[in-house]
Short mmCIF file of C-alpha atoms and ligand atoms in Angstrom, two decimals:
data_model
loop_
_atom_site.label_atom_id
_atom_site.label_comp_id
_atom_site.label_asym_id
_atom_site.label_seq_id
_atom_site.Cartn_x
_atom_site.Cartn_y
_atom_site.Cartn_z
CA MET C 13 -19.01 -0.19 -22.19
CA SER C 14 -22.64 -2.01 -23.07
CA ASP C 15 -25.41 -4.46 -20.96
CA HIS C 16 -25.65 -7.37 -22.98
CA SER C 17 -27.99 -8.76 -20.53
CA THR C 18 -29.27 -7.48 -17.36
CA SER C 19 -26.47 -8.56 -15.01
CA THR C 20 -23.32 -9.02 -18.42
CA ILE C 21 -21.16 -6.10 -19.16
CA HIS C 22 -19.06 -6.30 -21.83
CA THR C 23 -16.34 -3.51 -21.63
CA THR C 24 -12.85 -2.81 -23.41
CA VAL C 25 -10.93 -1.82 -19.63
CA ALA C 26 -12.20 -3.80 -16.48
CA ILE C 27 -10.41 -1.98 -13.65
CA ILE C 28 -10.79 -3.61 -10.17
CA GLY C 29 -10.61 -1.01 -7.08
CA ALA C 30 -11.22 2.49 -6.88
CA GLY C 31 -7.92 3.58 -5.11
CA PHE C 32 -5.15 5.66 -5.79
CA GLY C 33 -4.51 2.65 -8.78
CA GLY C 34 -7.58 2.59 -10.17
CA LEU C 35 -8.88 6.08 -10.30
CA GLY C 36 -5.44 6.76 -11.72
CA ALA C 37 -5.67 4.07 -14.54
CA ALA C 38 -8.92 5.48 -15.37
CA ILE C 39 -7.92 9.13 -15.74
CA GLU C 40 -4.89 8.12 -17.96
CA LEU C 41 -6.98 5.73 -20.50
CA LYS C 42 -9.83 8.21 -20.61
CA ARG C 43 -7.00 11.10 -21.49
CA ARG C 44 -5.63 8.86 -24.10
CA GLY C 45 -9.00 8.58 -25.57
CA GLU C 46 -10.22 5.14 -24.18
CA HIS C 47 -13.59 5.64 -22.58
CA ASP C 48 -15.35 2.28 -23.00
CA LEU C 49 -14.12 1.20 -19.11
CA VAL C 50 -15.64 0.26 -15.91
CA ILE C 51 -14.06 0.47 -12.39
CA LEU C 52 -15.45 -2.30 -10.59
CA GLU C 53 -15.40 -1.33 -6.47
CA ARG C 54 -16.47 -3.64 -3.83
CA ALA C 55 -17.11 -0.71 -1.13
CA THR C 56 -19.56 2.09 -1.80
CA GLU C 57 -17.19 4.67 -2.49
CA VAL C 58 -13.84 5.32 -3.72
CA GLY C 59 -10.55 5.81 -1.80
CA GLY C 60 -8.99 2.82 -1.48
CA THR C 61 -6.72 2.38 1.71
CA TRP C 62 -7.54 5.93 2.49
CA ARG C 63 -11.34 4.47 3.03
CA ASP C 64 -10.93 1.91 4.64
CA ASN C 65 -8.16 3.32 7.43
CA THR C 66 -10.09 5.42 9.05
CA TYR C 67 -8.60 4.49 12.63
CA PRO C 68 -7.93 7.54 14.76
CA GLY C 69 -4.38 9.56 14.13
CA CYS C 70 -4.11 7.70 10.48
CA ARG C 71 -1.76 9.98 8.44
CA CYS C 72 0.68 9.37 5.43
CA ASP C 73 4.34 9.66 5.92
CA VAL C 74 4.95 10.97 2.83
CA GLN C 75 4.38 14.54 1.63
CA SER C 76 1.13 15.76 0.80
CA ASN C 77 2.65 17.40 -2.25
CA LEU C 78 4.48 14.05 -3.37
CA TYR C 79 1.78 11.85 -2.08
CA SER C 80 -0.91 13.01 -4.93
CA PHE C 81 -0.97 12.72 -8.22
CA SER C 82 1.12 14.87 -10.95
CA PHE C 83 -1.89 16.11 -13.11
CA ALA C 84 -3.73 17.23 -9.93
CA PRO C 85 -1.92 18.83 -7.35
CA ASN C 86 -3.57 20.26 -4.26
CA PRO C 87 -2.93 23.67 -3.56
CA SER C 88 -4.87 23.54 0.20
CA TRP C 89 -2.73 20.70 1.93
CA SER C 90 -3.49 21.89 5.51
CA ASN C 91 -0.07 20.04 7.09
CA THR C 92 2.94 18.57 4.68
CA TYR C 93 1.85 15.27 5.94
CA PRO C 94 -1.53 14.50 4.92
CA SER C 95 -4.20 13.05 7.03
CA GLN C 96 -6.86 9.82 6.14
CA PRO C 97 -9.57 12.42 5.62
CA GLU C 98 -7.55 14.77 3.98
CA LEU C 99 -6.22 12.39 1.06
CA LEU C 100 -9.97 10.57 1.22
CA ASP C 101 -11.17 14.29 0.11
CA TYR C 102 -8.55 14.42 -2.28
CA LEU C 103 -9.48 11.28 -4.28
CA ARG C 104 -13.03 12.06 -4.11
CA GLY C 105 -12.34 15.32 -5.47
CA VAL C 106 -10.36 13.55 -8.02
CA THR C 107 -12.96 11.75 -9.02
CA ARG C 108 -15.62 14.29 -9.72
CA ASP C 109 -12.94 16.70 -11.58
CA HIS C 110 -11.97 14.09 -13.86
CA HIS C 111 -15.99 12.76 -14.32
CA LEU C 112 -15.50 9.19 -13.35
CA GLY C 113 -18.77 8.70 -11.35
CA HIS C 114 -20.49 6.97 -14.76
CA HIS C 115 -17.66 4.52 -14.97
CA LEU C 116 -17.54 3.38 -11.33
CA ARG C 117 -19.82 0.16 -10.36
CA PHE C 118 -19.84 -0.04 -6.32
CA GLY C 119 -20.47 -3.25 -4.49
CA PHE C 120 -18.77 -5.41 -6.73
CA GLU C 121 -16.74 -7.83 -4.93
CA VAL C 122 -14.68 -9.73 -7.04
CA ALA C 123 -15.26 -13.37 -6.95
CA SER C 124 -13.50 -14.54 -9.51
CA VAL C 125 -11.23 -13.06 -12.88
CA GLU C 126 -10.54 -16.29 -15.16
CA PHE C 127 -9.28 -16.04 -18.59
CA ASP C 128 -11.60 -17.53 -21.29
CA GLU C 129 -9.24 -19.16 -23.89
CA GLU C 130 -12.11 -19.58 -26.24
CA LEU C 131 -12.80 -16.25 -26.36
CA GLY C 132 -9.98 -14.20 -25.86
CA ARG C 133 -11.77 -12.21 -22.62
CA TRP C 134 -11.41 -12.02 -19.25
CA ARG C 135 -14.45 -12.96 -17.19
CA LEU C 136 -15.00 -11.16 -14.09
CA ARG C 137 -17.82 -12.66 -11.37
CA ALA C 138 -18.78 -10.97 -8.39
CA VAL C 139 -20.00 -12.68 -5.46
CA ASP C 140 -23.88 -11.35 -5.81
CA GLY C 141 -23.37 -12.88 -9.40
CA ARG C 142 -23.01 -10.01 -11.65
CA GLU C 143 -20.56 -10.63 -14.25
CA VAL C 144 -18.14 -8.77 -16.39
CA ILE C 145 -16.64 -9.58 -19.62
CA ALA C 146 -13.12 -7.37 -20.42
CA ALA C 147 -10.41 -7.63 -23.14
CA ASN C 148 -8.48 -6.04 -20.48
CA VAL C 149 -7.93 -6.04 -16.95
CA ILE C 150 -6.13 -4.07 -14.39
CA LEU C 151 -5.60 -5.08 -11.04
CA ALA C 152 -5.90 -2.00 -8.68
CA THR C 153 -6.41 -3.91 -5.79
CA GLY C 154 -3.67 -2.66 -3.58
CA GLY C 155 -0.95 -4.13 -1.58
CA LEU C 156 -2.20 -3.24 1.86
CA ALA C 157 -6.13 -4.19 1.56
CA GLU C 158 -6.45 -7.19 3.14
CA PRO C 159 -6.14 -6.85 7.14
CA ARG C 160 -4.36 -9.73 8.85
CA LEU C 161 -5.47 -10.96 12.46
CA PRO C 162 -2.95 -12.28 14.77
CA ASP C 163 -3.09 -15.67 14.65
CA LEU C 164 -3.72 -16.21 18.10
CA GLU C 165 -5.32 -18.98 20.20
CA GLY C 166 -8.54 -18.08 21.72
CA LEU C 167 -9.27 -14.88 19.25
CA ASP C 168 -12.78 -15.85 18.05
CA GLY C 169 -13.78 -16.74 21.49
CA PHE C 170 -12.59 -13.14 23.09
CA GLU C 171 -16.03 -12.09 24.45
CA GLY C 172 -15.33 -8.42 24.24
CA THR C 173 -14.99 -6.04 21.17
CA ILE C 174 -11.99 -7.01 18.31
CA VAL C 175 -11.05 -4.62 15.65
CA HIS C 176 -8.50 -4.24 13.12
CA SER C 177 -6.48 -1.18 12.61
CA ALA C 178 -8.13 -1.27 8.89
CA THR C 179 -11.65 -2.00 9.64
CA TRP C 180 -12.20 0.45 12.17
CA ASP C 181 -15.70 1.10 13.68
CA ASP C 182 -16.32 4.72 13.59
CA ASP C 183 -18.94 4.09 16.36
CA LEU C 184 -16.58 2.30 18.65
CA ASP C 185 -16.54 4.29 22.11
CA LEU C 186 -13.48 4.05 23.93
CA ALA C 187 -14.27 5.97 26.62
CA GLY C 188 -13.51 4.61 30.11
CA VAL C 189 -12.70 0.91 28.35
CA ARG C 190 -9.48 -1.32 29.09
CA ALA C 191 -8.57 -1.48 25.73
CA ALA C 192 -5.19 -3.08 24.27
CA VAL C 193 -3.10 -2.47 20.56
CA ILE C 194 -1.28 -5.60 19.28
CA GLY C 195 1.53 -4.06 17.33
CA THR C 196 3.58 -1.71 16.86
CA GLY C 197 3.88 -1.02 12.94
CA ALA C 198 3.28 2.22 11.77
CA SER C 199 -0.67 1.91 12.04
CA ALA C 200 -0.05 1.32 16.03
CA ILE C 201 2.36 4.21 16.63
CA GLN C 202 -0.89 6.25 14.93
CA ILE C 203 -3.34 4.91 16.99
CA VAL C 204 -1.85 4.66 19.83
CA PRO C 205 -1.44 8.43 20.76
CA ALA C 206 -4.61 9.47 19.69
CA ILE C 207 -6.58 7.09 22.08
CA ALA C 208 -4.53 6.87 24.53
CA ASP C 209 -6.25 9.77 26.51
CA ASP C 210 -9.95 8.56 25.54
CA VAL C 211 -9.25 4.90 27.18
CA GLY C 212 -9.71 3.84 31.05
CA HIS C 213 -6.48 1.86 30.18
CA LEU C 214 -4.53 0.96 27.62
CA THR C 215 -1.62 -1.90 27.10
CA VAL C 216 0.56 -2.12 24.43
CA PHE C 217 1.81 -5.57 22.93
CA GLN C 218 5.11 -4.94 21.60
CA ARG C 219 6.59 -7.83 19.83
CA THR C 220 9.80 -6.10 17.96
CA PRO C 221 10.37 -2.37 18.91
CA PRO C 222 10.40 -0.26 15.74
CA TRP C 223 12.17 2.57 14.58
CA VAL C 224 11.25 5.97 15.34
CA LEU C 225 12.11 8.95 14.15
CA PRO C 226 11.05 12.44 14.79
CA HIS C 227 7.86 13.79 12.88
CA PRO C 228 8.65 16.44 10.05
CA GLY C 229 5.54 17.54 9.35
CA LYS C 230 4.27 21.24 10.08
CA LYS C 231 0.92 23.14 9.10
CA VAL C 232 1.41 24.39 5.57
CA SER C 233 0.71 28.59 5.95
CA SER C 234 -2.33 30.07 3.83
CA ARG C 235 0.58 32.43 2.03
CA ALA C 236 1.91 28.84 0.79
CA LYS C 237 -1.28 27.67 0.01
CA ARG C 238 -2.42 30.75 -2.09
CA LEU C 239 1.37 30.96 -3.70
CA TYR C 240 0.36 27.18 -4.80
CA ALA C 241 -3.14 28.40 -5.87
CA LEU C 242 -1.85 31.24 -7.65
CA ALA C 243 1.12 29.91 -9.16
CA PRO C 244 1.07 26.07 -9.80
CA PRO C 245 5.05 25.96 -10.68
CA PHE C 246 6.02 26.90 -6.74
CA GLN C 247 4.40 23.49 -5.87
CA ARG C 248 5.53 21.72 -8.85
CA LEU C 249 8.83 22.67 -7.48
CA ALA C 250 8.47 22.06 -3.59
CA ARG C 251 7.08 18.40 -5.05
CA TRP C 252 10.12 17.64 -6.92
CA ALA C 253 12.24 19.22 -4.11
CA ASP C 254 10.56 16.36 -1.96
CA TYR C 255 11.07 13.86 -4.49
CA TRP C 256 14.96 14.30 -5.14
CA LEU C 257 15.24 14.77 -1.06
CA ARG C 258 13.86 11.06 -0.56
CA GLU C 259 15.35 9.60 -3.83
CA TRP C 260 18.86 9.82 -2.65
CA LEU C 261 18.05 7.57 0.44
CA VAL C 262 18.06 4.90 -2.10
CA VAL C 263 21.72 4.73 -1.19
CA PRO C 264 21.57 3.54 2.23
CA PHE C 265 18.15 1.68 1.58
CA VAL C 266 19.99 -0.50 -1.35
CA LYS C 267 23.46 0.31 -1.94
CA ALA C 268 25.26 0.34 1.89
CA PRO C 269 22.68 -0.18 4.86
CA LYS C 270 25.53 0.37 7.01
CA ILE C 271 24.97 4.25 6.54
CA MET C 272 21.76 4.02 8.26
CA ALA C 273 23.64 3.87 11.39
CA GLY C 274 23.61 7.95 11.03
CA ALA C 275 19.31 7.69 11.05
CA GLU C 276 19.86 4.93 13.77
CA LYS C 277 21.73 7.25 16.24
CA LYS C 278 18.93 10.40 15.28
CA ALA C 279 16.24 8.07 16.39
CA LEU C 280 18.03 6.97 19.61
CA GLU C 281 18.33 10.61 19.94
CA HIS C 282 14.81 11.22 19.71
CA LEU C 283 14.33 8.03 22.27
CA HIS C 284 16.50 9.12 24.92
CA GLY C 285 15.07 12.76 24.51
CA GLN C 286 11.46 11.72 24.94
CA VAL C 287 11.99 8.65 27.37
CA GLU C 288 13.80 8.97 30.78
CA ASP C 289 13.29 5.37 32.10
CA PRO C 290 15.88 3.24 31.13
CA ALA C 291 13.96 0.28 31.56
CA LEU C 292 11.44 1.46 28.94
CA ARG C 293 14.42 2.78 26.68
CA GLU C 294 15.86 -0.37 26.41
CA ALA C 295 12.38 -2.02 25.77
CA LEU C 296 12.01 0.61 23.03
CA THR C 297 15.18 -0.02 21.41
CA PRO C 298 15.70 -2.05 18.47
CA ASP C 299 18.32 -4.67 17.44
CA TYR C 300 18.12 -4.94 13.77
CA ARG C 301 18.94 -2.16 11.10
CA LEU C 302 16.86 0.93 10.57
CA GLY C 303 14.90 0.39 7.50
CA CYS C 304 14.72 -3.42 7.26
CA LYS C 305 11.15 -2.59 8.77
CA ARG C 306 9.32 0.20 7.85
CA ILE C 307 10.95 3.50 9.46
CA LEU C 308 8.43 5.09 11.89
CA MET C 309 7.73 8.85 12.40
CA SER C 310 5.94 10.26 15.59
CA ASP C 311 6.59 12.85 18.34
CA GLU C 312 3.64 11.65 20.57
CA TYR C 313 4.06 8.13 20.34
CA TYR C 314 6.68 7.63 22.94
CA PRO C 315 5.03 10.27 25.18
CA ALA C 316 1.82 8.19 25.12
CA LEU C 317 3.89 5.16 26.11
CA GLN C 318 4.52 7.19 29.48
CA LEU C 319 1.05 8.14 30.83
CA ASP C 320 -0.13 6.81 33.78
CA THR C 321 -2.83 4.78 31.98
CA VAL C 322 -0.64 3.23 29.57
CA ASP C 323 1.61 0.20 29.79
CA LEU C 324 3.75 -1.42 27.18
CA GLU C 325 4.02 -4.97 27.42
CA THR C 326 6.70 -7.17 25.60
CA ARG C 327 6.25 -10.29 27.41
CA SER C 328 4.46 -12.91 24.72
CA ILE C 329 1.02 -13.38 24.58
CA GLU C 330 -0.24 -17.19 24.97
CA CYS C 331 -3.46 -16.99 24.06
CA VAL C 332 -6.76 -14.97 23.99
CA THR C 333 -8.93 -16.01 26.74
CA PRO C 334 -13.00 -14.75 26.72
CA THR C 335 -12.07 -11.78 28.70
CA GLY C 336 -8.21 -10.36 27.81
CA ILE C 337 -5.27 -11.77 26.85
CA ARG C 338 -3.15 -14.18 28.79
CA LEU C 339 0.55 -14.21 28.89
CA ASP C 340 3.48 -16.88 28.81
CA ASP C 341 4.32 -16.24 32.10
CA GLY C 342 0.43 -17.29 33.14
CA THR C 343 -0.52 -13.20 34.09
CA GLU C 344 -3.98 -12.42 33.00
CA ILE C 345 -4.65 -8.86 31.31
CA ASP C 346 -8.67 -8.09 31.43
CA LEU C 347 -10.18 -6.73 28.52
CA ASP C 348 -13.15 -4.80 26.81
CA VAL C 349 -11.47 -3.68 23.67
CA LEU C 350 -9.06 -5.59 21.94
CA ILE C 351 -7.40 -3.41 18.54
CA CYS C 352 -5.06 -5.64 16.00
CA ALA C 353 -2.78 -3.09 14.32
CA THR C 354 -1.37 -6.55 12.89
CA GLY C 355 -0.89 -5.36 9.53
CA PHE C 356 -2.10 -6.93 5.91
CA LYS C 357 -2.13 -9.84 3.98
CA VAL C 358 0.43 -8.73 1.62
CA THR C 359 2.40 -11.99 -0.01
CA ASP C 360 -0.16 -13.90 0.50
CA ASN C 361 -3.08 -11.26 -0.92
CA PRO C 362 -6.18 -13.28 -1.51
CA THR C 363 -7.10 -11.39 -4.42
CA ALA C 364 -4.26 -13.08 -5.96
CA THR C 365 -5.69 -16.41 -5.35
CA LYS C 366 -9.21 -15.61 -7.19
CA VAL C 367 -7.02 -14.55 -10.62
CA HIS C 368 -6.22 -17.38 -13.01
CA GLY C 369 -4.68 -16.95 -16.72
CA ARG C 370 -4.03 -19.45 -19.23
CA GLY C 371 -4.85 -23.17 -18.49
CA GLY C 372 -6.09 -22.42 -15.16
CA VAL C 373 -2.80 -21.16 -13.08
CA PRO C 374 -3.01 -18.79 -10.17
CA LEU C 375 -1.89 -15.58 -9.87
CA ALA C 376 -0.76 -16.29 -6.73
CA ALA C 377 2.07 -18.23 -7.93
CA ALA C 378 3.53 -14.66 -9.01
CA TYR C 379 4.44 -14.04 -4.93
CA GLN C 380 5.64 -17.77 -4.34
CA GLY C 381 8.49 -17.67 -7.13
CA GLN C 382 6.67 -19.71 -9.33
CA LEU C 383 5.60 -17.01 -12.21
CA PRO C 384 7.51 -13.92 -12.97
CA CYS C 385 6.35 -10.44 -13.18
CA TYR C 386 7.56 -8.09 -15.84
CA ARG C 387 8.23 -4.90 -14.59
CA GLY C 388 5.95 -5.34 -11.46
CA THR C 389 3.15 -5.28 -13.68
CA SER C 390 2.21 -8.36 -16.36
CA PHE C 391 2.07 -11.70 -16.36
CA PRO C 392 3.28 -14.33 -18.65
CA GLY C 393 0.16 -16.86 -19.37
CA PHE C 394 -2.12 -13.55 -18.21
CA PRO C 395 -2.39 -11.69 -21.82
CA ASN C 396 -4.17 -8.18 -21.29
CA LEU C 397 -3.93 -8.41 -17.94
CA TYR C 398 -2.09 -5.36 -15.44
CA MET C 399 -1.32 -5.02 -12.01
CA ILE C 400 -1.10 -1.80 -10.12
CA THR C 401 1.42 -2.53 -7.21
CA GLY C 402 2.48 -5.57 -8.49
CA PRO C 403 5.58 -7.70 -7.28
CA ASN C 404 8.51 -5.51 -6.30
CA THR C 405 6.94 -2.43 -6.49
CA ALA C 406 6.65 -0.76 -3.46
CA LEU C 407 8.92 1.28 -1.69
CA GLY C 408 10.88 1.86 1.58
CA HIS C 409 11.83 5.61 0.53
CA SER C 410 9.00 7.44 -1.33
CA SER C 411 5.56 8.10 -2.74
CA MET C 412 3.46 4.56 -4.35
CA VAL C 413 1.58 7.36 -6.23
CA PHE C 414 4.71 8.24 -8.32
CA MET C 415 5.38 4.27 -8.93
CA ILE C 416 1.52 4.04 -9.99
CA GLU C 417 1.72 6.92 -12.23
CA SER C 418 4.59 5.12 -13.89
CA GLN C 419 3.30 2.04 -14.41
CA LEU C 420 -0.40 3.71 -16.19
CA SER C 421 2.16 4.48 -19.08
CA TYR C 422 3.33 1.38 -19.76
CA ILE C 423 -0.35 -0.40 -19.17
CA ALA C 424 -1.99 2.38 -21.51
CA GLU C 425 0.48 2.08 -24.47
CA ALA C 426 0.09 -1.84 -23.95
CA ILE C 427 -3.85 -1.67 -23.55
CA ALA C 428 -3.84 1.35 -26.83
CA PHE C 429 -2.22 -1.89 -28.76
CA SER C 430 -4.29 -4.49 -28.15
CA THR C 431 -7.29 -2.23 -28.98
CA ALA C 432 -5.45 -0.69 -32.25
CA ASN C 433 -5.39 -4.40 -33.25
CA ASP C 434 -8.69 -6.06 -33.25
CA ASN C 435 -8.29 -7.13 -28.99
CA ASP C 436 -5.08 -8.93 -30.04
CA LEU C 437 -3.90 -10.71 -26.75
CA ILE C 438 -0.16 -9.02 -25.52
CA GLU C 439 1.81 -10.88 -22.44
CA PRO C 440 5.26 -10.31 -21.39
CA ARG C 441 7.91 -13.01 -23.17
CA ARG C 442 8.52 -15.89 -19.90
CA GLU C 443 12.05 -15.71 -20.41
CA VAL C 444 12.39 -11.65 -20.64
CA ALA C 445 9.92 -11.37 -17.11
CA ALA C 446 12.25 -14.31 -15.78
CA ALA C 447 15.75 -12.67 -16.34
CA GLU C 448 14.60 -9.26 -14.87
CA GLU C 449 12.88 -10.75 -11.93
CA ASP C 450 16.21 -12.95 -11.50
CA ALA C 451 17.81 -9.16 -11.43
CA ILE C 452 16.07 -7.79 -8.81
CA GLN C 453 16.49 -11.08 -6.72
CA ALA C 454 20.19 -10.58 -6.90
CA LYS C 455 20.05 -7.23 -5.86
CA LEU C 456 17.87 -8.33 -2.63
CA PRO C 457 20.26 -9.47 -0.67
CA GLY C 458 22.67 -7.10 -0.21
CA THR C 459 19.87 -3.88 0.83
CA VAL C 460 18.37 -3.22 4.18
CA TRP C 461 15.79 -5.36 3.81
CA GLY C 462 18.01 -8.35 3.73
CA THR C 463 19.53 -7.52 6.93
CA GLY C 464 17.93 -10.00 8.82
CA CYS C 465 14.69 -8.75 10.74
CA ALA C 466 11.08 -10.00 9.81
CA SER C 467 8.63 -8.10 7.87
CA TRP C 468 5.15 -7.93 5.65
CA TYR C 469 8.20 -7.39 2.49
CA LEU C 470 9.05 -11.16 2.79
CA THR C 471 7.38 -14.39 2.16
CA ASP C 472 7.44 -17.04 5.00
CA GLU C 473 10.51 -18.35 2.95
CA GLY C 474 12.12 -15.26 2.93
CA ARG C 475 11.88 -14.07 -0.25
CA ASN C 476 11.33 -10.31 -0.74
CA VAL C 477 8.61 -9.99 -3.56
CA THR C 478 7.16 -6.73 -2.26
CA ILE C 479 10.46 -4.05 -2.67
CA TRP C 480 11.61 -2.13 -5.53
CA PRO C 481 15.24 -1.99 -4.89
CA ASP C 482 16.31 0.96 -7.28
CA PHE C 483 15.78 4.42 -7.99
CA THR C 484 12.35 5.20 -8.49
CA PHE C 485 13.49 7.05 -12.05
CA ARG C 486 14.95 3.76 -12.96
CA TYR C 487 11.53 2.47 -12.56
CA ARG C 488 9.92 5.21 -14.68
CA GLN C 489 12.29 4.53 -17.30
CA ARG C 490 11.16 1.12 -17.42
CA THR C 491 7.64 1.56 -17.71
CA ARG C 492 7.34 4.65 -20.22
CA HIS C 493 7.40 2.62 -23.11
CA LEU C 494 5.75 -0.66 -24.40
CA ILE C 495 8.75 -2.77 -25.58
CA PRO C 496 7.05 -4.74 -28.17
CA GLU C 497 9.80 -7.01 -28.40
CA HIS C 498 9.38 -8.17 -24.56
CA HIS C 499 6.18 -9.30 -25.72
CA VAL C 500 4.34 -12.19 -27.42
CA VAL C 501 0.74 -11.19 -29.47
CA THR C 502 -1.59 -13.63 -30.49
CA SER C 503 -4.34 -12.97 -32.25
CA THR C 504 -8.50 -13.36 -31.04
CA SER C 505 -9.46 -13.77 -34.39
O1 LIG N 741 1.07 -2.92 10.00
P1 LIG N 741 2.82 -4.05 10.23
P2 LIG N 741 0.75 -1.66 9.95
N1 LIG N 741 1.52 -11.07 18.01
O2 LIG N 741 2.53 -5.15 9.32
C1 LIG N 741 2.54 -7.07 15.39
C2 LIG N 741 1.76 0.84 5.81
N2 LIG N 741 0.63 2.05 6.75
O3 LIG N 741 -0.46 -1.50 9.57
O4 LIG N 741 7.33 -6.31 14.24
C3 LIG N 741 2.37 -9.84 18.69
O5 LIG N 741 3.75 -2.92 9.64
C4 LIG N 741 3.96 -6.94 14.24
O6 LIG N 741 5.34 -7.25 14.92
P3 LIG N 741 6.96 -7.42 14.58
C5 LIG N 741 3.20 1.02 5.52
O7 LIG N 741 3.41 0.70 4.46
C6 LIG N 741 1.55 3.56 6.34
O8 LIG N 741 1.40 -1.04 11.21
O9 LIG N 741 6.24 -8.75 13.41
N3 LIG N 741 2.17 -8.74 17.76
C7 LIG N 741 4.14 -5.60 13.88
O10 LIG N 741 4.52 -4.75 14.54
C8 LIG N 741 3.44 -0.32 6.64
O11 LIG N 741 4.43 -0.45 6.80
C9 LIG N 741 1.30 4.39 7.26
O12 LIG N 741 7.49 -8.36 15.73
C10 LIG N 741 1.97 -9.25 16.32
C11 LIG N 741 2.60 -5.45 13.89
O13 LIG N 741 1.82 -6.12 14.49
C12 LIG N 741 2.10 -1.29 6.32
O14 LIG N 741 1.01 0.08 6.02
C13 LIG N 741 -0.06 4.11 8.12
C14 LIG N 741 1.48 -10.12 16.33
C15 LIG N 741 2.15 -5.27 12.20
O15 LIG N 741 2.91 -4.36 11.83
C16 LIG N 741 1.71 -1.86 7.34
O16 LIG N 741 1.51 -1.32 8.53
C17 LIG N 741 -0.34 3.16 8.60
C18 LIG N 741 1.22 -11.36 16.67
N4 LIG N 741 0.83 -12.07 16.58
C19 LIG N 741 0.54 1.62 7.30
N5 LIG N 741 1.13 -10.38 14.63
C20 LIG N 741 1.75 5.83 7.08
O17 LIG N 741 1.74 6.25 6.14
C21 LIG N 741 1.63 -9.13 13.98
N6 LIG N 741 1.93 -8.41 15.31
C22 LIG N 741 2.26 6.39 8.60
#
């Protein structure tokens, strides 16, 4: 990597984002001998989603041993399901252990990523004017990175404090305040029990009840930690047990959603075991297939909703007023703090609107069914550009870290191919990408995600552009190697 001027960096690989995807990409490239790389990060430290989501109670719903890099096991996980602070520490440790510090450029908020046809290179600009010219780009900005505020009239005029789950203010003092949580997804069901005892009063606004299963997490014993440290194969064994126990879930998710009835029974038993009031039970009973939205796990959510200081509100919100929320029936709820646990811009991720390939085509077209994606990673017309957790790579049943590591083999081989050939431009053939995408889309209607609920997996038109509807080992097989005949190569000379 070389600085040709004070503000332009020329590099072989520019990686955008320093979460699991970006850090993993840098490590894999370095392992294969590619050291001319820079990691551009908008924040001031690594961690991605596990740096941003500092809301109380934040925790991963995939096992620690599986939700970590295969090459960097951590024998010290305190719980079988990791908390946000522990995951952030883990990623800081990985950064240190793999000497990524000098590759990192913090505060680089990407304004545009444009393919310069004359140069045959990517030109990246930051909002502060810094520029990077790169032969290859890896977008590792993550699918769940851009918070979505609710589309509610009057939100801007609220005179109290508004906070989103993914931009939590660690100095926010909730003691004694009148607070509300909008949303009942994965973030909300962790926030509600974590703050319920601190606030003066809490109203939880539920639009759709989630399916909630008992939480299987437990403390990792000091004996297990010692064993993992002294004999790493045992931890690898535990990881693969977690992996295969989850992998069979593809059957109910993808092949036969009716099988979800068994898990629904378990979730209803959980609800009935924790909630006695029939009216509250009814309000909390979902009317769609379990798995259509992300399956949630909590032992604390239902008890928290029954505290004297907590109300579940199922009436529709008409608008936000300067002092609180007005419901459709005219009821006014006075509030000091409004917590929006309303999810992320996924299918309309603003990052994709900043990236333009050949002919100025925006990457956002990939989420509108107008640009096929090859193996969730690369796009025709976007040579030498790769997207970590791109379209149709998200999972309902297993670890995204497994998917990320799978993508890295293909990406690293493609980059090595290009650099070995004088930085030739490599991109997937449009017809190959389109055929693969058609095959994925043909599968999705029969899956649990096609059973009729609204979710962040779908575009406004109902197209599922997020989920990988198959076994993850099949995805790994497909991304294990670069298949040259699936690609077009053009010379830059
Ligand atoms: O967001 P969501 P999230 N008025 O989109 C509601 C990962 N994650 O941040 O269901 C009223 O799931 C919306 O209602 P409805 C995980 O992949 C993982 O919770 O659309 N309500 C819904 O209840 C997860 O799936 C972990 O009717 C409104 C909620 O807001 C993903 O992140 C932890 C509304 C949004 O739920 C996103 O989870 C946290 C409105 N105007 C996150 N707009 C773990 O690992 C939206 N809602 C445990």
